[in-house]
Amino acid sequence: MGHMDHFSAGWVTPVLSYVMACVGSALGLRCTVRALDAAGASKRNWLLLASFAIGSGIWTMHFVAMMGFGVEGTPIRYDVPLTVLSLVMSIAVVSAGVFTAGYGRSRVTSVLLGGLGTGLGVSAMHYTGMAALNLHGTVDYDPLLVVASIVIAVVAATAALTLTLIVRGPVLTVVAALVMGLAVSTMHYTAMFAVHVSLAPSSAELPGATPTAFLFPLAVVLGSFLFLASAYVALSPTGRRAESVATELLREVELSTATPTEPVTASATVSATAGVV
């Protein structure tokens, strides 16, 4: 059994990876709020930017954290095509979830389906990225921790989509982004603690690229994009539909949880909505 070190570079990689997850989440939240106040091509473009921000933020978090991952007794290399595929997969599945939430007629159903799909996709991104790992040995997983990581990913994705519909103001966005960054980081390290490496010592050259030769430059490029895009969004006009969307979401939850013996009347719904506003 190979001894694994998840923090071989100290606390720099977990802290930086957490920051990247928070930046991607914050940018995605604000872009989706802008989309809710837009229509046509503008709405689509905001949702695309939100998808790219959240997807690339999650991917960057994963591989920045992986730069601190080491196994005693073997070098580590990364399969470039599989690593790029994991990035494309991350953006694609997040895009599906964000567009489902942005265009869905039923907010509750859209959030639940979008959260499930996005969470499963994020998990697929993580384990595809792990499949790109080349070392002298084999990698196995603890099934229970794998399931736990997937559950965390689904819950985190559902929470993220919910927050995109109800969060208003920069302060609440920062708080939501910090929470989402923590959830994404928790999912990553839960999945990493599921890993077991069985070494097979060899002097053969491993295929693939080193983390510093491939992952670091790509992470820097994506990180720079996230920070520049965040500055652009922060300086752009704010949307004003978040409050009405929050009211609509709460009303749908109230209607969906009503029992047949206690129907929600129109007057009750109006009163409840007035109380929220």
XYZ file of N, CA and C in Angstrom:
831
model
N 0.852 -1.201 0.000
C 0.000 0.000 0.000
C 0.883 1.245 0.000
N 0.700 2.100 -0.992
C 1.502 3.315 -1.080
C 1.000 4.380 -0.127
N 1.955 5.020 0.558
C 1.576 6.100 1.474
C 1.239 7.355 0.671
N 0.035 7.881 0.863
C -0.419 9.052 0.119
C -0.343 10.298 0.988
N 0.023 11.391 0.340
C 0.079 12.688 1.014
C -0.786 13.651 0.218
N -1.883 14.087 0.818
C -2.797 15.007 0.129
C -2.354 16.458 0.256
N -1.366 16.728 1.089
C -0.918 18.103 1.331
C 0.599 18.173 1.230
N 1.143 17.572 0.151
C 2.601 17.533 -0.001
C 3.207 18.917 -0.202
N 2.385 19.869 -0.654
C 2.866 21.241 -0.842
C 2.460 22.136 0.321
N 2.066 21.523 1.437
C 1.612 22.306 2.581
C 0.162 22.734 2.420
N -0.190 23.845 3.070
C -1.565 24.329 3.030
C -1.843 25.260 1.856
N -0.824 25.452 1.006
C -1.014 26.345 -0.140
C -2.071 25.789 -1.097
N -1.965 24.505 -1.453
C -2.905 23.933 -2.441
C -4.341 23.845 -1.923
N -4.594 23.392 -0.682
C -6.003 23.359 -0.250
C -6.610 24.747 -0.113
N -5.824 25.721 0.352
C -6.353 27.077 0.502
C -6.617 27.698 -0.865
N -5.649 27.560 -1.783
C -5.826 28.138 -3.114
C -6.964 27.454 -3.865
N -7.077 26.143 -3.715
C -8.168 25.429 -4.388
C -9.524 25.872 -3.843
N -9.604 26.121 -2.536
C -10.847 26.610 -1.938
C -11.200 28.000 -2.480
N -10.184 28.849 -2.616
C -10.415 30.186 -3.157
C -10.954 30.102 -4.581
N -10.379 29.212 -5.395
C -10.846 29.076 -6.772
C -12.284 28.578 -6.829
N -12.644 27.641 -5.936
C -14.026 27.159 -5.894
C -14.979 28.281 -5.517
N -14.564 29.123 -4.570
C -15.412 30.242 -4.137
C -15.573 31.278 -5.246
N -14.484 31.594 -5.938
C -14.554 32.577 -7.023
C -15.472 32.079 -8.139
N -15.309 30.814 -8.526
C -16.170 30.257 -9.568
C -17.632 30.245 -9.162
N -17.900 29.890 -7.898
C -19.283 29.858 -7.413
C -19.885 31.251 -7.379
N -19.130 32.231 -6.862
C -19.629 33.610 -6.773
C -19.936 34.168 -8.159
N -19.023 33.932 -9.109
C -19.232 34.432 -10.464
C -20.444 33.756 -11.094
N -20.571 32.439 -10.905
C -21.723 31.731 -11.455
C -23.041 32.219 -10.883
N -23.073 32.481 -9.576
C -24.283 32.988 -8.936
C -24.696 34.334 -9.517
N -23.738 35.242 -9.636
C -24.071 36.574 -10.133
C -24.496 36.540 -11.601
N -23.840 35.685 -12.408
C -24.213 35.593 -13.821
C -25.623 35.044 -13.984
N -25.985 34.074 -13.151
C -27.326 33.493 -13.256
C -28.377 34.506 -12.820
N -28.077 35.308 -11.813
C -29.002 36.368 -11.404
C -29.194 37.364 -12.544
N -28.104 37.702 -13.247
C -28.224 38.597 -14.403
C -29.109 37.954 -15.479
N -28.956 36.643 -15.663
C -29.739 35.953 -16.685
C -31.222 36.003 -16.379
N -31.584 35.944 -15.100
C -32.991 35.961 -14.724
C -33.657 37.292 -15.051
N -32.840 38.329 -15.250
C -33.379 39.644 -15.564
C -33.226 39.965 -17.057
N -32.817 38.961 -17.831
C -32.576 39.183 -19.252
C -33.474 38.279 -20.081
N -33.403 38.450 -21.396
C -34.195 37.628 -22.315
C -33.407 37.437 -23.596
N -33.819 36.435 -24.381
C -33.197 36.209 -25.673
C -31.735 35.836 -25.579
N -30.949 36.417 -26.486
C -29.519 36.102 -26.557
C -28.777 36.521 -25.300
N -29.215 37.618 -24.698
C -28.554 38.085 -23.477
C -28.700 37.072 -22.354
N -29.893 36.516 -22.199
C -30.129 35.497 -21.180
C -29.237 34.274 -21.423
N -29.198 33.841 -22.678
C -28.373 32.678 -23.021
C -26.897 32.934 -22.716
N -26.414 34.131 -23.067
C -25.001 34.446 -22.855
C -24.643 34.489 -21.369
N -25.535 35.038 -20.537
C -25.275 35.060 -19.096
C -25.239 33.644 -18.532
N -26.138 32.785 -19.003
C -26.150 31.402 -18.525
C -24.913 30.637 -18.992
N -24.447 30.930 -20.213
C -23.223 30.302 -20.690
C -22.029 30.724 -19.842
N -21.960 32.008 -19.516
C -20.862 32.496 -18.680
C -20.938 31.874 -17.282
N -22.163 31.746 -16.751
C -22.341 31.116 -15.445
C -21.871 29.666 -15.476
N -22.220 28.953 -16.542
C -21.823 27.553 -16.675
C -20.311 27.418 -16.748
N -19.687 28.272 -17.549
C -18.232 28.215 -17.693
C -17.554 28.571 -16.379
N -18.110 29.553 -15.657
C -17.512 29.981 -14.396
C -17.565 28.870 -13.348
N -18.742 28.290 -13.149
C -18.885 27.248 -12.130
C -18.111 25.991 -12.539
N -18.250 25.577 -13.811
C -17.576 24.371 -14.271
C -16.067 24.480 -14.207
N -15.508 25.588 -14.714
C -14.056 25.756 -14.686
C -13.560 26.005 -13.269
N -14.401 26.643 -12.427
C -14.011 26.844 -11.032
C -13.883 25.529 -10.289
N -14.847 24.629 -10.506
C -14.800 23.310 -9.870
C -13.595 22.512 -10.373
N -13.376 22.548 -11.692
C -12.240 21.814 -12.264
C -10.915 22.362 -11.735
N -10.793 23.705 -11.715
C -9.553 24.318 -11.222
C -9.325 23.959 -9.765
N -10.399 23.967 -8.956
C -10.280 23.573 -7.559
C -9.719 22.155 -7.452
N -10.268 21.249 -8.264
C -9.850 19.845 -8.209
C -8.369 19.689 -8.527
N -7.916 20.305 -9.617
C -6.539 20.057 -10.043
C -5.514 20.921 -9.308
N -5.923 22.048 -8.763
C -5.013 22.767 -7.860
C -4.776 21.918 -6.614
N -5.856 21.325 -6.100
C -5.711 20.431 -4.946
C -4.855 19.213 -5.293
N -4.998 18.705 -6.536
C -4.230 17.535 -6.950
C -2.740 17.827 -7.079
N -2.368 19.093 -7.228
C -0.950 19.432 -7.272
C -0.284 19.214 -5.915
N -1.095 19.082 -4.873
C -0.560 18.756 -3.557
C -0.661 17.280 -3.233
N -1.075 16.466 -4.215
C -1.236 15.030 -3.989
C 0.016 14.286 -4.432
N 0.528 13.453 -3.557
C 1.707 12.667 -3.883
C 1.607 11.280 -3.281
N 2.306 10.330 -3.889
C 2.356 8.957 -3.389
C 3.823 8.580 -3.224
N 4.180 8.188 -2.010
C 5.562 7.828 -1.727
C 5.953 6.574 -2.520
N 7.058 6.658 -3.266
C 7.558 5.501 -4.004
C 7.242 5.508 -5.477
N 6.530 6.539 -5.955
C 6.222 6.600 -7.390
C 6.004 8.045 -7.831
N 6.490 8.386 -9.038
C 6.135 9.697 -9.600
C 4.690 9.668 -10.086
N 4.152 10.837 -10.386
C 2.774 10.941 -10.877
C 2.766 11.732 -12.181
N 2.049 11.205 -13.136
C 1.856 11.889 -14.413
C 0.357 11.915 -14.724
N -0.037 12.822 -15.638
C -1.457 12.961 -15.995
C -1.642 12.779 -17.494
N -2.616 11.954 -17.837
C -2.997 11.752 -19.230
C -3.679 13.035 -19.723
N -3.061 13.680 -20.715
C -3.553 14.991 -21.153
C -4.965 14.923 -21.755
N -5.255 14.021 -22.701
C -6.617 13.977 -23.262
C -7.697 13.738 -22.201
N -7.451 12.818 -21.268
C -8.451 12.554 -20.221
C -8.629 13.760 -19.305
N -7.539 14.457 -19.025
C -7.628 15.642 -18.167
C -8.443 16.742 -18.839
N -8.205 16.957 -20.137
C -8.981 17.954 -20.888
C -10.443 17.521 -20.968
N -10.680 16.206 -21.154
C -12.047 15.698 -21.188
C -12.772 15.990 -19.879
N -12.074 15.867 -18.759
C -12.703 16.145 -17.466
C -13.107 17.616 -17.359
N -12.309 18.523 -17.952
C -12.660 19.950 -17.962
C -13.899 20.185 -18.815
N -13.921 19.618 -20.013
C -15.081 19.771 -20.906
C -16.330 19.191 -20.249
N -16.169 18.029 -19.605
C -17.294 17.383 -18.933
C -17.832 18.256 -17.804
N -16.946 18.863 -17.048
C -17.367 19.721 -15.938
C -18.216 20.883 -16.429
N -17.750 21.566 -17.471
C -18.487 22.717 -18.001
C -19.810 22.270 -18.629
N -19.790 21.135 -19.332
C -20.990 20.670 -20.026
C -22.101 20.296 -19.055
N -21.769 19.546 -17.997
C -22.821 19.100 -17.078
C -23.334 20.256 -16.225
N -22.445 21.177 -15.854
C -22.902 22.353 -15.116
C -23.807 23.198 -16.008
N -23.455 23.298 -17.285
C -24.286 24.044 -18.235
C -25.690 23.452 -18.311
N -25.776 22.121 -18.348
C -27.092 21.476 -18.393
C -27.913 21.836 -17.158
N -27.283 21.814 -15.988
C -27.989 22.139 -14.756
C -28.408 23.600 -14.696
N -27.507 24.497 -15.070
C -27.797 25.926 -15.021
C -28.891 26.301 -16.015
N -28.831 25.754 -17.228
C -29.862 26.065 -18.216
C -31.209 25.474 -17.815
N -31.186 24.311 -17.168
C -32.439 23.730 -16.672
C -33.080 24.649 -15.640
N -32.253 25.171 -14.724
C -32.771 26.083 -13.703
C -33.181 27.420 -14.297
N -32.452 27.885 -15.313
C -32.727 29.201 -15.881
C -33.945 29.243 -16.782
N -34.237 28.123 -17.483
C -35.332 28.115 -18.442
C -36.527 27.276 -18.000
N -36.378 26.500 -16.933
C -37.466 25.635 -16.500
C -38.690 26.419 -16.045
N -39.873 25.901 -16.369
C -41.112 26.576 -15.960
C -41.381 26.388 -14.475
N -41.101 25.192 -13.978
C -41.275 24.928 -12.552
C -39.923 25.067 -11.865
N -39.789 26.058 -10.990
C -38.510 26.309 -10.337
C -38.084 25.133 -9.467
N -39.032 24.555 -8.734
C -38.697 23.455 -7.827
C -38.188 22.249 -8.617
N -38.936 21.842 -9.649
C -38.528 20.693 -10.467
C -37.204 20.966 -11.172
N -37.035 22.176 -11.677
C -35.803 22.526 -12.380
C -34.600 22.425 -11.462
N -34.757 22.936 -10.225
C -33.644 22.895 -9.273
C -33.302 21.457 -8.902
N -34.333 20.642 -8.647
C -34.081 19.256 -8.236
C -33.421 18.453 -9.355
N -33.967 18.542 -10.567
C -33.394 17.799 -11.689
C -32.022 18.349 -12.075
N -31.914 19.667 -12.095
C -30.634 20.279 -12.434
C -29.568 19.953 -11.408
N -29.946 19.965 -10.114
C -28.990 19.634 -9.062
C -28.523 18.197 -9.136
N -29.459 17.284 -9.408
C -29.097 15.870 -9.526
C -28.145 15.649 -10.699
N -28.519 16.190 -11.858
C -27.672 16.010 -13.042
C -26.308 16.647 -12.881
N -26.278 17.864 -12.334
C -25.010 18.560 -12.157
C -24.126 17.857 -11.136
N -24.728 17.408 -10.032
C -23.950 16.702 -9.009
C -23.329 15.427 -9.537
N -24.117 14.656 -10.302
C -23.587 13.433 -10.898
C -22.493 13.763 -11.916
N -22.689 14.854 -12.646
C -21.680 15.257 -13.622
C -20.391 15.708 -12.977
N -20.499 16.462 -11.876
C -19.298 16.892 -11.144
C -18.538 15.670 -10.627
N -19.276 14.693 -10.132
C -18.634 13.456 -9.662
C -17.938 12.743 -10.814
N -18.610 12.698 -11.976
C -18.005 12.077 -13.147
C -16.737 12.818 -13.556
N -16.756 14.163 -13.462
C -15.566 14.957 -13.764
C -14.420 14.570 -12.841
N -14.731 14.456 -11.531
C -13.689 14.139 -10.558
C -13.054 12.778 -10.849
N -13.885 11.783 -11.054
C -13.344 10.437 -11.231
C -12.739 10.245 -12.626
N -13.184 11.041 -13.613
C -12.499 11.042 -14.910
C -11.110 11.642 -14.758
N -11.034 12.724 -13.973
C -9.728 13.322 -13.691
C -8.814 12.357 -12.955
N -9.381 11.563 -12.051
C -8.578 10.573 -11.334
C -8.137 9.442 -12.265
N -8.974 9.135 -13.267
C -8.600 8.103 -14.236
C -7.424 8.556 -15.087
N -7.193 9.886 -15.164
C -6.061 10.418 -15.920
C -4.748 10.271 -15.159
N -4.834 9.796 -13.925
C -3.654 9.656 -13.067
C -2.830 8.436 -13.481
N -1.557 8.643 -13.785
C -0.644 7.547 -14.110
C 0.435 7.444 -13.035
N 0.600 6.248 -12.476
C 1.647 6.000 -11.485
C 2.043 4.528 -11.540
N 3.100 4.179 -10.831
C 3.545 2.793 -10.793
C 2.719 2.032 -9.753
N 1.578 1.553 -10.163
C 0.694 0.836 -9.257
C -0.730 0.914 -9.741
N -1.664 0.519 -8.893
C -3.085 0.554 -9.221
C -3.828 1.396 -8.188
N -4.919 1.989 -8.637
C -5.735 2.847 -7.778
C -7.081 2.172 -7.540
N -7.450 2.012 -6.281
C -8.753 1.455 -5.903
C -9.490 2.460 -5.028
N -10.795 2.218 -4.833
C -11.620 3.160 -4.084
C -12.447 2.457 -3.019
N -12.670 3.159 -1.915
C -13.587 2.695 -0.881
C -15.010 3.024 -1.352
N -15.848 2.005 -1.601
C -17.188 2.255 -2.168
C -18.035 3.198 -1.317
N -17.971 3.061 -0.009
C -18.798 3.909 0.859
C -18.411 5.377 0.739
N -17.112 5.652 0.696
C -16.667 7.042 0.567
C -16.963 7.586 -0.834
N -16.947 6.727 -1.844
C -17.313 7.157 -3.189
C -18.777 7.600 -3.215
N -19.643 6.778 -2.614
C -21.065 7.131 -2.552
C -21.256 8.423 -1.771
N -20.526 8.557 -0.650
C -20.631 9.775 0.158
C -20.214 11.002 -0.654
N -19.166 10.880 -1.451
C -18.706 12.014 -2.260
C -19.745 12.398 -3.311
N -20.408 11.410 -3.887
C -21.442 11.688 -4.895
C -22.642 12.385 -4.253
N -23.043 11.911 -3.069
C -24.158 12.543 -2.350
C -23.820 13.997 -2.035
N -22.603 14.243 -1.564
C -22.175 15.614 -1.264
C -22.225 16.468 -2.526
N -21.777 15.914 -3.661
C -21.787 16.661 -4.919
C -23.209 17.025 -5.339
N -24.146 16.086 -5.213
C -25.540 16.351 -5.599
C -26.156 17.410 -4.684
N -25.939 17.280 -3.379
C -26.471 18.268 -2.432
C -25.875 19.641 -2.705
N -24.566 19.689 -2.942
C -23.900 20.965 -3.206
C -24.425 21.598 -4.490
N -24.604 20.795 -5.552
C -25.100 21.330 -6.813
C -26.534 21.838 -6.669
N -27.374 21.096 -5.942
C -28.756 21.526 -5.718
C -28.798 22.826 -4.927
N -27.948 22.911 -3.915
C -27.881 24.147 -3.127
C -27.419 25.310 -3.991
N -26.447 25.055 -4.869
C -25.940 26.120 -5.735
C -27.029 26.649 -6.652
N -27.789 25.741 -7.268
C -28.858 26.176 -8.172
C -29.969 26.890 -7.413
N -30.252 26.439 -6.190
C -31.253 27.125 -5.376
C -30.798 28.541 -5.056
N -29.527 28.674 -4.693
C -28.996 29.984 -4.338
C -28.987 30.929 -5.532
N -28.791 30.390 -6.747
C -28.809 31.254 -7.923
C -30.171 31.899 -8.120
N -31.216 31.260 -7.595
C -32.571 31.778 -7.780
C -33.027 32.708 -6.662
N -32.409 32.618 -5.490
C -32.932 33.386 -4.355
C -31.929 34.359 -3.747
N -30.636 34.238 -4.083
C -29.639 35.118 -3.464
C -29.697 36.504 -4.093
N -29.713 37.524 -3.242
C -29.692 38.907 -3.695
C -28.617 39.668 -2.934
N -27.961 40.587 -3.617
C -26.992 41.450 -2.962
C -25.600 40.830 -2.875
N -24.568 41.676 -2.874
C -23.190 41.185 -2.868
C -22.809 40.441 -1.590
N -23.347 40.867 -0.440
C -22.981 40.225 0.822
C -23.475 38.787 0.857
N -24.758 38.586 0.505
C -25.305 37.238 0.490
C -24.630 36.371 -0.566
N -24.225 36.978 -1.686
C -23.522 36.221 -2.716
C -22.185 35.715 -2.200
N -21.476 36.566 -1.453
C -20.191 36.159 -0.882
C -20.386 35.010 0.099
N -21.402 35.133 0.960
C -21.675 34.065 1.927
C -22.019 32.767 1.204
N -22.885 32.862 0.179
C -23.274 31.672 -0.583
C -22.067 31.050 -1.275
N -21.186 31.893 -1.820
C -19.998 31.384 -2.508
C -19.054 30.689 -1.532
N -18.909 31.228 -0.326
C -18.056 30.596 0.684
C -18.596 29.224 1.066
N -19.917 29.144 1.208
C -20.544 27.862 1.549
C -20.366 26.864 0.407
N -20.573 27.320 -0.840
C -20.430 26.429 -1.979
C -18.991 25.980 -2.155
N -18.046 26.894 -1.928
C -16.635 26.515 -2.011
C -16.295 25.441 -1.005
N -16.844 25.568 0.195
C -16.614 24.560 1.232
C -17.222 23.222 0.834
N -18.421 23.254 0.252
C -19.090 22.013 -0.159
C -18.300 21.305 -1.259
N -17.827 22.064 -2.240
C -17.059 21.471 -3.345
C -15.744 20.888 -2.821
N -15.074 21.628 -1.930
C -13.819 21.140 -1.359
C -14.047 19.882 -0.521
N -15.151 19.856 0.215
C -15.478 18.677 1.022
C -15.704 17.468 0.134
N -16.425 17.678 -0.977
C -16.644 16.579 -1.919
C -15.315 16.057 -2.449
N -14.412 16.966 -2.814
C -13.122 16.563 -3.380
C -12.326 15.714 -2.394
N -12.181 16.198 -1.177
C -11.327 15.488 -0.222
C -11.998 14.211 0.295
N -13.325 14.187 0.315
C -14.003 12.927 0.644
C -13.690 11.885 -0.423
N -13.749 12.304 -1.690
C -13.418 11.385 -2.784
C -11.953 10.970 -2.740
N -11.067 11.893 -2.353
C -9.642 11.558 -2.307
C -9.332 10.592 -1.165
N -10.026 10.714 -0.048
C -9.802 9.792 1.059
C -10.362 8.400 0.752
N -11.122 8.286 -0.336
C -11.604 6.974 -0.778
C -10.547 6.222 -1.572
N -9.452 6.902 -1.915
C -8.430 6.324 -2.784
C -7.469 5.432 -1.992
N -7.152 4.282 -2.590
C -6.111 3.387 -2.071
C -5.184 3.053 -3.230
N -3.885 3.196 -3.001
C -2.895 2.929 -4.046
C -2.071 1.703 -3.669
N -2.032 0.731 -4.568
C -1.179 -0.454 -4.404
C 0.004 -0.301 -5.347
N 1.198 -0.154 -4.796
C 2.380 0.129 -5.596
C 2.865 -1.109 -6.349
N 3.427 -0.858 -7.526
C 4.102 -1.886 -8.330
C 5.391 -1.243 -8.828
N 6.445 -1.241 -8.000
C 7.685 -0.530 -8.327
C 8.212 -0.876 -9.708
N 8.641 0.164 -10.419
C 9.141 -0.023 -11.779
C 10.039 1.158 -12.135
N 10.979 0.902 -13.030
C 11.859 1.967 -13.513
C 11.401 2.510 -14.861
N 10.285 1.994 -15.352
C 9.774 2.423 -16.658
C 9.293 3.868 -16.600
N 9.434 4.544 -17.718
C 8.987 5.936 -17.812
C 7.459 5.979 -17.891
N 6.855 6.809 -17.045
C 5.401 6.931 -17.055
C 4.949 7.850 -18.181
N 3.859 7.489 -18.875
C 3.326 8.390 -19.909
C 2.570 9.552 -19.267
N 2.452 10.634 -20.033
C 1.680 11.773 -19.545
C 2.548 12.950 -19.153
N 1.895 13.996 -18.657
C 2.572 15.243 -18.302
C 2.656 15.394 -16.787
N 3.661 16.115 -16.332
C 3.796 16.398 -14.906
C 2.807 17.500 -14.524
N 2.446 17.567 -13.241
C 1.512 18.620 -12.817
C 2.015 20.029 -13.124
N 3.306 20.295 -12.913
C 3.835 21.639 -13.152
C 3.922 21.971 -14.637
N 4.061 20.954 -15.480
C 4.196 21.210 -16.914
C 2.858 21.419 -17.604
N 1.789 20.845 -17.045
C 0.496 20.910 -17.724
C -0.605 21.512 -16.866
N -0.806 20.938 -15.667
C -1.916 21.382 -14.828
C -1.748 22.819 -14.351
N -0.551 23.161 -13.901
C -0.348 24.495 -13.334
C -0.609 25.610 -14.349
N -0.027 25.537 -15.570
C -0.319 26.606 -16.544
C -1.805 26.717 -16.887
N -2.478 25.564 -17.060
C -3.904 25.595 -17.395
C -4.724 26.160 -16.241
N -4.369 25.791 -15.012
C -5.074 26.320 -13.841
C -4.879 27.825 -13.716
N -3.686 28.310 -14.060
C -3.417 29.754 -14.016
C -4.270 30.486 -15.043
N -4.374 29.925 -16.243
C -5.181 30.552 -17.302
C -6.652 30.622 -16.883
N -7.180 29.513 -16.381
C -8.585 29.486 -15.958
C -8.807 30.397 -14.753
N -7.860 30.394 -13.832
C -7.983 31.268 -12.663
C -7.993 32.736 -13.050
N -7.137 33.109 -14.007
C -7.107 34.495 -14.476
C -8.430 34.879 -15.119
N -8.985 33.955 -15.918
C -10.294 34.216 -16.528
C -11.358 34.459 -15.461
N -11.374 33.625 -14.420
C -12.390 33.761 -13.377
C -12.294 35.106 -12.682
N -11.081 35.539 -12.360
C -10.921 36.820 -11.665
C -11.290 37.996 -12.566
N -10.898 37.951 -13.849
C -11.245 39.037 -14.767
C -12.743 39.083 -15.026
N -13.346 37.910 -15.203
C -14.791 37.865 -15.424
C -15.544 38.344 -14.192
N -15.032 38.029 -13.008
C -15.662 38.496 -11.772
C -15.651 40.015 -11.699
N -14.539 40.623 -12.098
C -14.451 42.082 -12.099
C -15.455 42.680 -13.080
N -15.602 42.040 -14.253
C -16.559 42.529 -15.250
C -17.982 42.466 -14.725
N -18.339 41.332 -14.132
C -19.703 41.157 -13.612
C -19.969 42.125 -12.469
N -18.961 42.334 -11.613
C -19.134 43.244 -10.479
C -19.407 44.670 -10.943
N -18.854 45.044 -12.095
C -19.035 46.407 -12.602
C -20.234 46.552 -13.528
N -20.879 45.426 -13.897
C -22.025 45.481 -14.804
C -23.292 45.804 -14.022
N -24.335 46.304 -14.693
C -25.590 46.612 -14.013
C -26.171 45.373 -13.343
N -26.811 45.562 -12.204
C -27.383 44.438 -11.460
C -28.780 44.134 -11.950
N -29.153 42.838 -11.817
C -30.501 42.410 -12.167
C -31.474 42.736 -11.056
N -32.787 42.739 -11.364
C -33.788 43.106 -10.378
C -34.912 42.090 -10.243
N -34.719 40.886 -10.817
C -35.809 39.907 -10.742
C -35.610 38.891 -9.636
N -34.512 38.986 -8.908
C -34.217 37.954 -7.904
C -35.324 37.854 -6.864
N -35.855 39.011 -6.428
C -36.878 38.975 -5.385
C -38.144 38.297 -5.886
N -38.560 38.607 -7.131
C -39.767 37.981 -7.658
C -39.560 36.493 -7.877
N -38.346 36.091 -8.279
C -38.056 34.674 -8.461
C -38.084 33.949 -7.132
N -37.539 34.583 -6.086
C -37.560 33.969 -4.755
C -38.991 33.761 -4.286
N -39.847 34.754 -4.534
C -41.249 34.633 -4.150
C -41.921 33.501 -4.912
N -41.614 33.393 -6.205
C -42.200 32.329 -7.026
C -41.747 30.962 -6.526
N -40.458 30.844 -6.192
C -39.924 29.571 -5.707
C -40.591 29.169 -4.402
N -40.736 30.104 -3.480
C -41.374 29.811 -2.203
C -42.835 29.413 -2.401
N -43.521 30.077 -3.321
C -44.919 29.752 -3.587
C -45.055 28.339 -4.147
N -44.148 27.941 -5.042
C -44.206 26.593 -5.622
C -43.923 25.531 -4.568
N -42.978 25.817 -3.670
C -42.696 24.878 -2.580
C -43.919 24.702 -1.707
N -44.596 25.824 -1.411
C -45.784 25.783 -0.568
C -46.894 24.974 -1.236
N -47.074 25.180 -2.547
C -48.114 24.452 -3.272
C -47.791 22.961 -3.372
N -46.504 22.628 -3.574
C -46.125 21.230 -3.755
C -46.176 20.438 -2.464
N -46.060 21.130 -1.313
C -46.067 20.430 -0.028
C -47.439 20.435 0.633
N -48.420 21.081 -0.008
C -49.757 21.123 0.578
C -50.407 19.743 0.497
N -51.116 19.336 1.551
C -51.820 18.049 1.574
C -53.234 18.219 1.034
N -53.869 17.109 0.548
C -55.235 17.210 0.017
C -56.236 17.712 1.044
N -55.967 17.403 2.329
C -56.911 17.819 3.368
C -56.708 19.266 3.765
N -55.532 19.831 3.357
C -55.261 21.221 3.688
C -54.828 21.948 2.427
N -55.768 22.191 1.507
C -55.403 22.842 0.250
C -54.948 24.273 0.491
N -54.040 24.717 -0.374
C -53.575 26.090 -0.278
C -54.467 26.949 -1.139
N -55.219 27.807 -0.549
C -56.137 28.661 -1.286
C -55.382 29.820 -1.898
N -56.048 30.466 -2.843
C -55.421 31.598 -3.509
C -55.127 32.711 -2.525
N -56.086 32.954 -1.591
C -55.874 34.024 -0.627
C -54.720 33.706 0.298
N -54.598 32.407 0.689
C -53.498 32.030 1.572
C -52.167 32.209 0.876
N -52.144 31.835 -0.420
C -50.897 31.972 -1.164
C -50.508 33.431 -1.293
N -51.511 34.304 -1.581
C -51.225 35.711 -1.699
C -50.719 36.274 -0.382
N -51.338 35.851 0.726
C -50.900 36.317 2.043
C -49.491 35.882 2.342
N -49.184 34.597 2.030
C -47.850 34.084 2.281
C -46.825 34.825 1.454
N -47.200 35.083 0.178
C -46.288 35.798 -0.693
C -46.063 37.199 -0.211
N -47.119 37.848 0.242
C -46.993 39.205 0.757
C -46.095 39.237 1.965
N -46.193 38.177 2.805
C -45.332 38.123 3.999
C -43.886 37.997 3.625
N -43.592 37.184 2.551
C -42.191 37.021 2.141
C -41.636 38.324 1.627
N -42.438 39.014 0.765
C -42.005 40.290 0.224
C -41.875 41.330 1.330
